[in-house]
Amino acid sequence: MKAWSRRRFMQYLGLAAGAPRLRAAPRQLTIATWPNYHDPDNFRRFEDRHQIAVKVREFGSNEAMLAALLSGRSGFDIVVATNYTIASYVALNLLRPLPASLQPGLAEHEPRFLADIEVNGRAWGMPKNWGTTGYVYDSSALAAEPTSWREFWDLARTAASGRATVHDYQLTAIGNALKYYGYSFNSIATSELAQAEALLMDTRPHLQAISSHAVTEVQRGALLAMAWAADAVLLQRQRPTIRYVIGREGGEIWCDYYTVCAESSQPELAWELVAFLNQTDNNLREFTAHGAAPTHLPTLARLPRDVRENPVLFPPPEQLANLEFGSSETLMDSLRAEILARFSGH
């Protein structure tokens, strides 16, 4: 399946040339990011220091972030982008390169997470956090002890019917449906995607929600929810009966990065916020707030031993072995976009 051009992708998303211009207000920084992913006090302290407002826009998928960026009128200064999007964002001239003054800070991060921000010999962001995509279930309400994606989809249509959720995010919703059949998480093969779509559509009537907000949906009564590892950490703090599963067939490993948008009118201040959040004390506050595994080595060194040994955050090598980083090919693949639109009803 041939990937769409920028023009075709914008047409599909309904981005009209005459759309209202949404510019950040003076003395405001806007960050596009993920649900439950920051410590609000960090933003407040930065606001007080610089007499500027930090506005947070939460998204459930990189595709939704990309749609806003492609308009050229998103008003975003910073985007928290996942590894597989960086090369495409650079090719589409949507990002600013990491300033030379911040590049020494890359040495403070785990080396395995630096490759994706190196494009055309330049660095385009600063690592934030990493993790896996799996699912949570309430062991006090479901008798099963699932270990696979096949069991996830079967339970969603049986014991957890009406109280299960799936991401509204094509990479993970489709990718984890592909795992039911043993296919690659990143497949763009037409016949394999057809099987994944059939599974998604068969499961849809049984879902409580199609949402990337797993924490909110479990709080609303979901017993089974596609989730990121950080969601599981936050939920387990509230409810010890929550279990997290990385499907034994494989799935996703990911890393997110702070990037600064080409359209930002205040890139120096945006990079200053990135540097501020990358400071160890502030990074620790971020971890406490969101629970995702940091890539920052000084922050890792200050985590308590029981946290560093938590298999939800830091899975053993045998669980990581079958996982795949998202592929840039999936980001603007037209068939995947169409399947997600039909599944989510958008």
Short mmCIF file of C-alpha atoms in Angstrom, two decimals:
data_model
loop_
_atom_site.label_atom_id
_atom_site.label_comp_id
_atom_site.label_asym_id
_atom_site.label_seq_id
_atom_site.Cartn_x
_atom_site.Cartn_y
_atom_site.Cartn_z
CA MET A 1 0.00 0.00 0.00
CA LYS A 2 1.51 3.27 -1.12
CA ALA A 3 1.83 5.95 1.56
CA TRP A 4 -0.06 9.16 0.97
CA SER A 5 1.50 12.43 0.01
CA ARG A 6 1.25 15.34 2.43
CA ARG A 7 -1.43 16.90 0.20
CA ARG A 8 -3.52 13.72 0.00
CA PHE A 9 -3.23 13.08 3.74
CA MET A 10 -4.44 16.61 4.50
CA GLN A 11 -7.40 16.13 2.13
CA TYR A 12 -8.32 12.90 3.87
CA LEU A 13 -8.26 14.62 7.25
CA GLY A 14 -10.42 17.45 5.99
CA LEU A 15 -7.82 20.18 6.49
CA ALA A 16 -9.27 22.96 4.40
CA ALA A 17 -7.05 25.74 3.17
CA GLY A 18 -9.42 28.31 4.64
CA ALA A 19 -9.44 26.88 8.17
CA PRO A 20 -9.19 29.41 11.03
CA ARG A 21 -5.67 30.25 12.07
CA LEU A 22 -4.99 29.00 15.60
CA ARG A 23 -1.91 30.80 16.87
CA ALA A 24 -0.56 30.61 20.39
CA ALA A 25 -1.41 33.70 22.40
CA PRO A 26 1.43 36.07 23.32
CA ARG A 27 3.50 34.81 26.23
CA GLN A 28 2.16 31.31 25.91
CA LEU A 29 3.84 28.01 25.11
CA THR A 30 1.69 25.19 23.80
CA ILE A 31 2.78 21.56 24.19
CA ALA A 32 1.04 18.72 22.33
CA THR A 33 1.41 15.59 24.40
CA TRP A 34 -0.17 12.45 25.83
CA PRO A 35 -2.76 11.90 28.58
CA ASN A 36 -1.47 11.87 32.19
CA TYR A 37 2.07 12.54 30.99
CA HIS A 38 3.40 15.52 32.99
CA ASP A 39 3.66 17.02 36.45
CA PRO A 40 1.52 20.20 36.42
CA ASP A 41 3.70 21.70 39.16
CA ASN A 42 6.70 21.60 36.82
CA PHE A 43 4.77 23.71 34.33
CA ARG A 44 3.62 26.10 37.07
CA ARG A 45 7.18 26.65 38.27
CA PHE A 46 8.34 27.31 34.71
CA GLU A 47 5.43 29.74 34.24
CA ASP A 48 6.36 31.65 37.40
CA ARG A 49 10.01 31.83 36.36
CA HIS A 50 9.31 33.16 32.85
CA GLN A 51 5.94 34.89 33.29
CA ILE A 52 4.45 32.75 30.56
CA ALA A 53 1.51 30.34 30.38
CA VAL A 54 2.09 26.70 29.39
CA LYS A 55 -0.93 25.30 27.58
CA VAL A 56 -1.25 21.51 27.35
CA ARG A 57 -3.06 19.84 24.44
CA GLU A 58 -3.58 16.10 24.98
CA PHE A 59 -3.84 13.65 22.08
CA GLY A 60 -4.53 9.93 21.83
CA SER A 61 -2.40 9.29 18.75
CA ASN A 62 0.55 10.55 16.74
CA GLU A 63 -1.72 10.61 13.68
CA ALA A 64 -3.95 13.23 15.34
CA MET A 65 -0.89 15.30 16.26
CA LEU A 66 0.38 15.03 12.69
CA ALA A 67 -2.96 16.18 11.28
CA ALA A 68 -2.74 19.34 13.38
CA LEU A 69 0.89 19.95 12.44
CA LEU A 70 0.22 19.53 8.72
CA SER A 71 -2.23 22.43 8.83
CA GLY A 72 0.66 24.73 9.69
CA ARG A 73 -1.70 26.46 12.10
CA SER A 74 -1.61 24.19 15.12
CA GLY A 75 -0.19 26.79 17.45
CA PHE A 76 2.10 24.12 18.92
CA ASP A 77 5.56 24.99 20.16
CA ILE A 78 6.50 21.54 21.47
CA VAL A 79 5.29 18.11 20.38
CA VAL A 80 5.98 14.98 22.42
CA ALA A 81 6.55 12.69 19.46
CA THR A 82 6.98 8.92 19.40
CA ASN A 83 10.10 7.39 17.85
CA TYR A 84 8.57 6.23 14.55
CA THR A 85 7.31 9.72 13.65
CA ILE A 86 10.58 11.64 13.83
CA ALA A 87 11.93 10.86 10.35
CA SER A 88 8.58 11.70 8.74
CA TYR A 89 8.26 14.95 10.68
CA VAL A 90 11.75 15.96 9.53
CA ALA A 91 10.98 15.04 5.91
CA LEU A 92 7.84 17.18 6.09
CA ASN A 93 9.84 20.15 7.53
CA LEU A 94 7.75 20.17 10.71
CA LEU A 95 10.59 20.29 13.27
CA ARG A 96 13.52 22.43 14.32
CA PRO A 97 16.86 20.71 15.00
CA LEU A 98 18.13 20.37 18.55
CA PRO A 99 20.32 23.40 19.35
CA ALA A 100 24.03 22.81 19.83
CA SER A 101 23.75 24.06 23.42
CA LEU A 102 21.48 21.12 24.34
CA GLN A 103 23.27 18.38 22.42
CA PRO A 104 25.67 17.50 25.29
CA GLY A 105 22.55 16.54 27.28
CA LEU A 106 21.95 13.60 24.93
CA ALA A 107 24.87 11.80 26.58
CA GLU A 108 22.79 11.62 29.77
CA HIS A 109 20.21 9.36 28.10
CA GLU A 110 20.22 5.63 27.40
CA PRO A 111 22.12 5.17 24.09
CA ARG A 112 19.57 2.67 22.71
CA PHE A 113 17.00 5.48 22.46
CA LEU A 114 19.13 7.99 20.54
CA ALA A 115 19.07 6.46 17.05
CA ASP A 116 15.58 7.61 16.09
CA ILE A 117 16.28 11.30 16.66
CA GLU A 118 19.34 11.26 14.40
CA VAL A 119 18.12 12.13 10.90
CA ASN A 120 20.34 13.43 8.10
CA GLY A 121 23.23 13.72 10.52
CA ARG A 122 21.37 16.00 12.95
CA ALA A 123 19.52 15.49 16.24
CA TRP A 124 15.89 16.62 16.30
CA GLY A 125 14.76 16.14 19.87
CA MET A 126 15.46 15.10 23.45
CA PRO A 127 14.35 11.69 24.80
CA LYS A 128 11.62 11.78 27.44
CA ASN A 129 10.37 8.32 28.42
CA TRP A 130 10.07 4.81 27.06
CA GLY A 131 7.77 1.88 27.63
CA THR A 132 5.71 -0.90 26.17
CA THR A 133 2.13 -1.25 24.94
CA GLY A 134 0.11 -4.06 26.44
CA TYR A 135 -3.15 -4.32 28.34
CA VAL A 136 -4.48 -4.16 31.88
CA TYR A 137 -7.16 -6.29 33.47
CA ASP A 138 -8.79 -6.44 36.89
CA SER A 139 -7.84 -9.79 38.40
CA SER A 140 -10.58 -9.49 41.03
CA ALA A 141 -13.28 -9.41 38.36
CA LEU A 142 -11.91 -11.65 35.58
CA ALA A 143 -11.18 -15.27 36.46
CA ALA A 144 -8.86 -15.67 33.48
CA GLU A 145 -5.12 -14.96 33.75
CA PRO A 146 -4.40 -13.92 30.17
CA THR A 147 -0.88 -13.76 28.76
CA SER A 148 -1.48 -13.14 25.05
CA TRP A 149 -3.12 -10.80 22.56
CA ARG A 150 -5.31 -13.65 21.37
CA GLU A 151 -6.76 -13.90 24.89
CA PHE A 152 -7.21 -10.12 25.05
CA TRP A 153 -9.39 -10.02 21.95
CA ASP A 154 -11.32 -13.16 22.93
CA LEU A 155 -12.00 -11.83 26.45
CA ALA A 156 -13.13 -8.47 25.03
CA ARG A 157 -15.88 -10.34 23.16
CA THR A 158 -16.83 -12.69 26.01
CA ALA A 159 -16.15 -12.28 29.74
CA ALA A 160 -15.29 -8.56 29.46
CA SER A 161 -17.95 -7.71 26.86
CA GLY A 162 -19.25 -4.21 27.46
CA ARG A 163 -16.37 -3.43 29.81
CA ALA A 164 -13.34 -3.52 27.52
CA THR A 165 -11.51 -0.73 25.68
CA VAL A 166 -9.22 -0.50 22.65
CA HIS A 167 -7.01 2.45 21.67
CA ASP A 168 -8.28 5.04 19.20
CA TYR A 169 -4.81 4.95 17.67
CA GLN A 170 -4.09 3.12 14.43
CA LEU A 171 -0.56 2.02 15.33
CA THR A 172 -1.61 0.14 18.46
CA ALA A 173 -5.25 -0.76 17.74
CA ILE A 174 -4.38 -2.26 14.37
CA GLY A 175 -0.93 -3.46 15.41
CA ASN A 176 -2.27 -5.46 18.34
CA ALA A 177 -5.10 -6.87 16.24
CA LEU A 178 -2.43 -8.09 13.81
CA LYS A 179 -0.75 -9.91 16.71
CA TYR A 180 -3.90 -12.06 17.09
CA TYR A 181 -2.83 -13.76 13.87
CA GLY A 182 0.90 -13.68 14.57
CA TYR A 183 1.63 -10.95 12.02
CA SER A 184 4.08 -8.08 12.45
CA PHE A 185 2.84 -5.19 14.58
CA ASN A 186 3.87 -2.91 11.69
CA SER A 187 2.37 -4.86 8.80
CA ILE A 188 0.99 -2.90 5.86
CA ALA A 189 0.14 -6.03 3.83
CA THR A 190 -3.39 -5.71 2.43
CA SER A 191 -4.48 -9.28 3.23
CA GLU A 192 -3.15 -9.11 6.80
CA LEU A 193 -4.76 -5.74 7.44
CA ALA A 194 -8.08 -7.11 6.17
CA GLN A 195 -7.98 -9.79 8.87
CA ALA A 196 -7.08 -7.20 11.51
CA GLU A 197 -10.00 -5.01 10.42
CA ALA A 198 -12.41 -7.94 10.60
CA LEU A 199 -11.30 -8.61 14.19
CA LEU A 200 -11.63 -4.95 15.14
CA MET A 201 -15.11 -4.66 13.69
CA ASP A 202 -16.21 -7.91 15.32
CA THR A 203 -14.96 -6.61 18.68
CA ARG A 204 -16.36 -3.10 18.36
CA PRO A 205 -19.94 -3.85 19.57
CA HIS A 206 -18.49 -5.33 22.77
CA LEU A 207 -16.43 -2.29 23.75
CA GLN A 208 -17.08 0.18 26.53
CA ALA A 209 -15.02 2.70 24.60
CA ILE A 210 -12.54 3.21 21.80
CA SER A 211 -10.10 5.38 23.72
CA SER A 212 -6.43 5.83 24.52
CA HIS A 213 -7.36 7.07 28.03
CA ALA A 214 -7.03 3.69 29.76
CA VAL A 215 -6.79 5.16 33.26
CA THR A 216 -10.06 7.06 32.84
CA GLU A 217 -11.84 4.08 31.26
CA VAL A 218 -10.83 1.68 34.06
CA GLN A 219 -11.99 4.25 36.59
CA ARG A 220 -15.29 4.26 34.67
CA GLY A 221 -15.63 0.49 35.01
CA ALA A 222 -13.57 -1.19 32.29
CA LEU A 223 -12.22 -4.59 33.34
CA LEU A 224 -9.92 -4.97 30.34
CA ALA A 225 -8.14 -2.15 28.53
CA MET A 226 -5.41 -1.73 25.95
CA ALA A 227 -2.84 0.36 27.79
CA TRP A 228 0.66 1.71 28.01
CA ALA A 229 2.90 0.54 30.83
CA ALA A 230 2.64 3.93 32.54
CA ASP A 231 -1.16 3.54 32.63
CA ALA A 232 -0.68 0.29 34.51
CA VAL A 233 1.63 1.94 37.04
CA LEU A 234 -0.90 4.69 37.75
CA LEU A 235 -3.80 2.22 37.98
CA GLN A 236 -1.92 -0.16 40.26
CA ARG A 237 -1.34 2.71 42.68
CA GLN A 238 -5.12 3.05 42.90
CA ARG A 239 -6.11 -0.61 42.66
CA PRO A 240 -3.66 -3.42 43.52
CA THR A 241 -5.77 -6.00 41.66
CA ILE A 242 -4.84 -4.46 38.30
CA ARG A 243 -2.47 -6.61 36.24
CA TYR A 244 -0.43 -5.61 33.20
CA VAL A 245 0.24 -7.98 30.29
CA ILE A 246 2.75 -7.76 27.46
CA GLY A 247 1.33 -10.21 24.94
CA ARG A 248 3.64 -13.15 24.50
CA GLU A 249 3.23 -12.87 20.69
CA GLY A 250 4.99 -9.51 20.83
CA GLY A 251 3.78 -5.96 20.36
CA GLU A 252 5.24 -2.49 20.76
CA ILE A 253 8.21 -0.95 22.51
CA TRP A 254 8.31 2.83 22.18
CA CYS A 255 10.20 5.95 23.15
CA ASP A 256 8.83 9.50 23.21
CA TYR A 257 10.82 12.66 22.53
CA TYR A 258 10.45 16.36 23.14
CA THR A 259 10.58 18.11 19.76
CA VAL A 260 10.14 21.78 18.86
CA CYS A 261 7.89 22.69 15.94
CA ALA A 262 9.11 24.57 12.88
CA GLU A 263 6.08 26.85 13.17
CA SER A 264 6.88 27.90 16.77
CA SER A 265 7.44 31.64 17.04
CA GLN A 266 9.44 31.23 20.25
CA PRO A 267 11.73 28.23 19.75
CA GLU A 268 14.38 29.41 22.21
CA LEU A 269 11.85 29.46 25.04
CA ALA A 270 10.43 26.11 23.91
CA TRP A 271 13.88 24.51 24.08
CA GLU A 272 14.38 26.13 27.48
CA LEU A 273 11.26 24.33 28.72
CA VAL A 274 12.64 21.06 27.32
CA ALA A 275 15.92 21.63 29.15
CA PHE A 276 14.02 22.51 32.34
CA LEU A 277 12.00 19.28 32.24
CA ASN A 278 15.19 17.33 31.52
CA GLN A 279 16.80 18.43 34.80
CA THR A 280 17.02 15.49 37.18
CA ASP A 281 14.85 16.91 39.98
CA ASN A 282 12.17 17.92 37.51
CA ASN A 283 12.45 14.62 35.66
CA LEU A 284 11.84 12.80 38.94
CA ARG A 285 8.71 14.87 39.47
CA GLU A 286 7.59 13.94 35.96
CA PHE A 287 8.10 10.25 36.74
CA THR A 288 6.11 10.49 39.97
CA ALA A 289 3.25 12.10 38.05
CA HIS A 290 3.07 9.77 35.05
CA GLY A 291 4.91 6.54 35.94
CA ALA A 292 6.63 6.03 32.56
CA ALA A 293 10.21 4.73 32.57
CA PRO A 294 12.73 7.57 32.14
CA THR A 295 15.53 7.42 29.60
CA HIS A 296 17.56 9.93 31.63
CA LEU A 297 20.39 8.06 33.37
CA PRO A 298 20.79 10.42 36.38
CA THR A 299 17.05 10.12 37.00
CA LEU A 300 17.19 6.33 36.73
CA ALA A 301 20.00 6.25 39.28
CA ARG A 302 17.82 8.07 41.81
CA LEU A 303 14.81 5.79 41.50
CA PRO A 304 14.21 3.46 44.48
CA ARG A 305 15.36 -0.11 43.96
CA ASP A 306 11.82 -1.53 44.01
CA VAL A 307 10.89 0.84 41.15
CA ARG A 308 13.94 -0.11 39.09
CA GLU A 309 13.01 -3.77 39.59
CA ASN A 310 9.34 -3.30 38.65
CA PRO A 311 8.76 -5.62 35.63
CA VAL A 312 5.91 -3.42 34.36
CA LEU A 313 8.33 -0.53 33.85
CA PHE A 314 11.46 -2.54 33.14
CA PRO A 315 10.44 -5.87 31.60
CA PRO A 316 12.94 -8.74 31.53
CA PRO A 317 14.91 -9.23 28.29
CA GLU A 318 12.85 -12.24 27.24
CA GLN A 319 9.69 -10.10 27.17
CA LEU A 320 11.36 -7.30 25.23
CA ALA A 321 12.81 -9.69 22.65
CA ASN A 322 9.55 -10.03 20.67
CA LEU A 323 8.62 -6.35 20.74
CA GLU A 324 8.87 -3.99 17.75
CA PHE A 325 9.41 -0.25 17.55
CA GLY A 326 6.73 1.37 15.44
CA SER A 327 7.68 1.75 11.77
CA SER A 328 7.56 5.10 9.97
CA GLU A 329 5.79 3.31 7.09
CA THR A 330 2.66 3.01 9.20
CA LEU A 331 2.31 6.72 9.98
CA MET A 332 0.72 7.81 6.72
CA ASP A 333 -0.28 4.45 5.28
CA SER A 334 -3.65 5.09 3.64
CA LEU A 335 -5.19 1.67 4.29
CA ARG A 336 -4.33 1.76 7.99
CA ALA A 337 -5.84 5.26 8.22
CA GLU A 338 -9.03 4.08 6.53
CA ILE A 339 -9.34 1.04 8.80
CA LEU A 340 -8.96 3.15 11.93
CA ALA A 341 -11.54 5.63 10.63
CA ARG A 342 -14.07 2.85 10.03
CA PHE A 343 -13.35 1.24 13.40
CA SER A 344 -13.57 4.46 15.39
CA GLY A 345 -16.50 5.84 13.41
CA HIS A 346 -14.63 9.03 12.44
#
